Short mmCIF file of C-alpha atoms in Angstrom, two decimals:
data_model
loop_
_atom_site.label_atom_id
_atom_site.label_comp_id
_atom_site.label_asym_id
_atom_site.label_seq_id
_atom_site.Cartn_x
_atom_site.Cartn_y
_atom_site.Cartn_z
CA MET N 1 0.00 0.00 0.00
CA LEU N 2 1.28 3.50 -0.87
CA PHE N 3 1.35 6.14 1.87
CA LYS N 4 2.27 9.60 0.68
CA LEU N 5 2.59 12.95 2.39
CA LYS N 6 0.49 15.78 1.01
CA PRO N 7 1.51 18.33 0.01
CA GLU N 8 4.87 17.27 -1.39
CA TYR N 9 8.04 18.76 0.04
CA LYS N 10 9.50 21.71 -1.80
CA HIS N 11 12.86 20.21 -2.69
CA LEU N 12 15.82 22.25 -1.47
CA VAL N 13 19.52 21.55 -1.98
CA GLN N 14 21.80 21.61 1.02
CA LYS N 15 24.98 23.58 1.44
CA ARG N 16 28.02 21.52 2.38
CA PHE N 17 27.46 19.57 5.65
CA LEU N 18 23.91 20.94 6.12
CA CYS N 19 21.68 18.00 5.13
CA GLY N 20 19.98 17.92 8.55
CA PRO N 21 19.26 21.66 8.67
CA THR N 22 18.01 21.55 5.07
CA CYS N 23 15.62 18.69 5.85
CA LEU N 24 14.31 20.68 8.80
CA GLN N 25 13.98 23.72 6.52
CA MET N 26 11.77 21.66 4.16
CA VAL N 27 9.66 20.43 7.10
CA ILE N 28 9.16 23.99 8.38
CA LEU N 29 8.25 25.20 4.89
CA ARG N 30 5.74 22.37 4.42
CA ARG N 31 4.14 22.73 7.84
CA THR N 32 4.16 26.51 8.36
CA ASN N 33 4.99 28.03 4.96
CA GLN N 34 7.69 29.95 6.85
CA TRP N 35 11.13 30.41 5.26
CA ILE N 36 14.05 29.97 7.63
CA ASP N 37 17.37 29.68 5.81
CA GLN N 38 19.31 26.45 6.32
CA GLU N 39 22.33 28.46 7.49
CA ILE N 40 20.29 30.07 10.28
CA ILE N 41 18.95 26.65 11.29
CA ALA N 42 22.51 25.26 11.23
CA GLU N 43 23.87 28.15 13.30
CA GLU N 44 21.14 27.96 15.94
CA LEU N 45 21.38 24.16 16.25
CA GLY N 46 25.19 24.21 16.41
CA ALA N 47 26.07 22.44 13.13
CA ARG N 48 29.75 21.87 12.46
CA ILE N 49 31.66 22.49 9.22
CA THR N 50 35.31 22.16 8.19
CA PRO N 51 37.54 25.26 8.12
CA LYS N 52 38.11 24.91 4.36
CA VAL N 53 34.43 25.68 3.57
CA LYS N 54 33.76 28.38 6.19
CA ASP N 55 33.87 31.17 3.58
CA SER N 56 30.97 29.50 1.71
CA PHE N 57 28.50 30.61 4.38
CA THR N 58 26.99 33.97 5.28
CA VAL N 59 26.77 33.10 8.99
CA LYS N 60 29.57 31.98 11.27
CA LEU N 61 29.27 28.25 11.86
CA ARG N 62 31.36 26.14 14.24
CA THR N 63 34.43 24.73 12.52
CA ILE N 64 35.94 21.35 13.24
CA LYS N 65 38.84 19.62 11.51
CA ASN N 66 37.44 16.08 11.56
CA GLU N 67 35.08 15.78 8.59
CA LYS N 68 33.52 12.62 10.08
CA ILE N 69 31.82 14.66 12.82
CA THR N 70 30.54 17.60 10.76
CA GLY N 71 26.92 18.67 10.33
CA LEU N 72 24.44 17.58 12.99
CA TRP N 73 23.93 14.26 14.75
CA LEU N 74 20.56 12.57 15.13
CA ARG N 75 20.64 13.09 18.92
CA GLU N 76 20.70 16.85 18.36
CA PHE N 77 17.12 16.68 17.12
CA LYS N 78 15.94 15.69 20.61
CA GLU N 79 18.04 18.10 22.69
CA GLN N 80 17.11 21.40 24.27
CA LYS N 81 18.50 23.38 21.30
CA ILE N 82 15.80 22.11 18.94
CA LYS N 83 13.08 22.94 21.48
CA ALA N 84 14.54 26.44 21.93
CA PHE N 85 14.74 26.84 18.14
CA PHE N 86 11.06 25.93 17.70
CA LYS N 87 10.08 28.32 20.51
CA LYS N 88 12.24 31.21 19.24
CA HIS N 89 10.72 31.00 15.75
CA LYS N 90 7.18 30.41 17.08
CA LEU N 91 6.95 27.07 15.35
CA ASN N 92 4.21 24.79 16.59
CA LEU N 93 6.49 21.77 16.18
CA LYS N 94 8.11 19.09 18.24
CA SER N 95 10.61 16.40 17.38
CA GLU N 96 11.22 12.92 18.67
CA VAL N 97 14.21 10.70 17.92
CA PHE N 98 14.00 6.95 17.38
CA TYR N 99 17.15 4.87 17.00
CA ILE N 100 16.95 1.84 14.74
CA ASN N 101 17.36 -0.56 17.69
CA GLN N 102 14.19 0.90 19.28
CA ILE N 103 12.00 0.02 16.30
CA LYS N 104 10.70 -3.53 15.93
CA ASP N 105 9.18 -3.13 12.46
CA VAL N 106 10.59 -0.27 10.38
CA LYS N 107 8.00 -0.60 7.63
CA SER N 108 5.11 -0.31 10.13
CA PHE N 109 6.88 2.58 11.90
CA ILE N 110 7.12 4.53 8.63
CA GLU N 111 3.56 3.67 7.55
CA GLU N 112 2.08 4.71 10.91
CA ASN N 113 3.92 8.03 10.91
CA LEU N 114 2.96 8.82 7.32
CA LYS N 115 -0.70 8.00 8.12
CA LYS N 116 -0.49 10.52 10.98
CA ASN N 117 0.95 13.10 8.55
CA ASN N 118 4.21 13.23 10.52
CA ASP N 119 7.45 14.25 8.86
CA ILE N 120 10.08 11.50 9.02
CA MET N 121 13.73 12.39 8.64
CA ALA N 122 15.98 9.37 8.15
CA ASN N 123 19.59 9.45 9.35
CA TYR N 124 21.77 6.78 7.75
CA TRP N 125 25.22 5.96 6.39
CA LEU N 126 25.54 6.50 2.62
CA LYS N 127 27.88 3.61 1.73
CA PRO N 128 25.13 0.94 1.36
CA PHE N 129 23.51 3.16 -1.30
CA TYR N 130 26.57 4.79 -2.90
CA LYS N 131 29.81 2.79 -2.77
CA ASP N 132 31.92 5.96 -3.17
CA ARG N 133 30.29 7.90 -0.28
CA ASP N 134 31.50 7.16 3.22
CA ASN N 135 29.61 9.50 5.54
CA GLY N 136 26.32 10.00 7.35
CA HIS N 137 23.35 11.76 5.76
CA PHE N 138 19.79 12.97 6.41
CA CYS N 139 16.83 12.68 4.00
CA LEU N 140 13.09 13.04 4.36
CA ILE N 141 10.82 10.08 3.66
CA SER N 142 8.01 11.19 1.37
CA SER N 143 6.28 7.85 0.74
CA ILE N 144 6.38 4.10 1.18
CA ASN N 145 5.22 1.52 -1.31
CA GLY N 146 5.61 -2.10 -0.25
CA PRO N 147 9.28 -2.71 0.62
CA LYS N 148 10.44 0.63 -0.85
CA VAL N 149 10.64 4.12 0.61
CA THR N 150 10.92 7.29 -1.43
CA PHE N 151 13.30 9.94 -0.19
CA CYS N 152 13.30 13.68 -0.71
CA ASP N 153 17.09 14.13 -0.72
CA PRO N 154 18.74 17.54 -0.18
CA GLY N 155 22.17 16.11 -1.07
CA ILE N 156 24.46 17.97 -3.42
CA GLY N 157 24.60 15.97 -6.66
CA SER N 158 21.92 13.51 -5.50
CA LYS N 159 18.61 12.93 -7.21
CA ALA N 160 15.89 15.05 -5.62
CA SER N 161 13.76 11.94 -5.19
CA TRP N 162 14.86 8.32 -5.15
CA GLU N 163 13.71 4.94 -3.86
CA ALA N 164 15.44 2.54 -1.53
CA ASP N 165 14.67 -0.85 -0.10
CA ILE N 166 13.65 -0.73 3.58
CA LYS N 167 16.08 -3.56 4.44
CA THR N 168 19.00 -1.56 2.97
CA LEU N 169 17.84 1.49 4.90
CA GLU N 170 17.79 -0.52 8.14
CA LYS N 171 21.30 -1.85 7.44
CA SER N 172 22.57 1.69 6.73
CA MET N 173 21.54 2.78 10.24
CA GLY N 174 23.71 0.27 12.10
CA LYS N 175 26.87 0.92 14.12
CA GLN N 176 29.15 -1.00 11.75
CA PHE N 177 30.13 2.07 9.71
CA ASP N 178 31.48 4.50 12.31
CA GLY N 179 30.36 3.15 15.68
CA HIS N 180 27.23 5.34 15.84
CA LEU N 181 23.67 4.10 15.75
CA ARG N 182 21.31 6.03 13.49
CA GLY N 183 17.54 6.14 12.97
CA PHE N 184 14.76 8.68 12.52
CA ALA N 185 13.69 12.10 13.74
CA VAL N 186 9.91 12.49 13.57
CA PHE N 187 8.41 15.97 13.46
CA THR N 188 4.84 16.65 14.51
CA SER N 189 2.67 19.63 15.34
CA SER N 190 2.72 20.27 19.07
#
């Protein structure tokens, strides 16, 4: 059975290391029709970038030398900063984080959240999907059809929309890539 969010996300392309903030930007735009630039979201949530790209941004973002820990982590979508961000911008939103080991049936989890019109942001490792990419990433799930999910992907050079097998998605969220467990951030109206 196909579950699809309505209306569709307005696809936006991330700036380097800002996939999480860009996904949140698309959620905010869909839910509130409010434009908050991904750089502002990144700055207020404490996203990290490498020093070599710092001149690519109009705001001052935290720099860190280790590229493996850039951007945002899934856990940062359940911390006080995200709550303060929603409050500051008068967004009637809340977020909840679910790690892959907390979910018994990923397909049912996605279907139930899409039925409730929740926004689901997946955090996973790219290597199972792209052999030449060895880093974490965030995408929004826009639909599910049988064993396949459709992503709205903000990635630079990625297709705006693409499908993946749920089993591959589950595998991509495991600790085996960099020692960190991944999963989903679910956004709802509060």
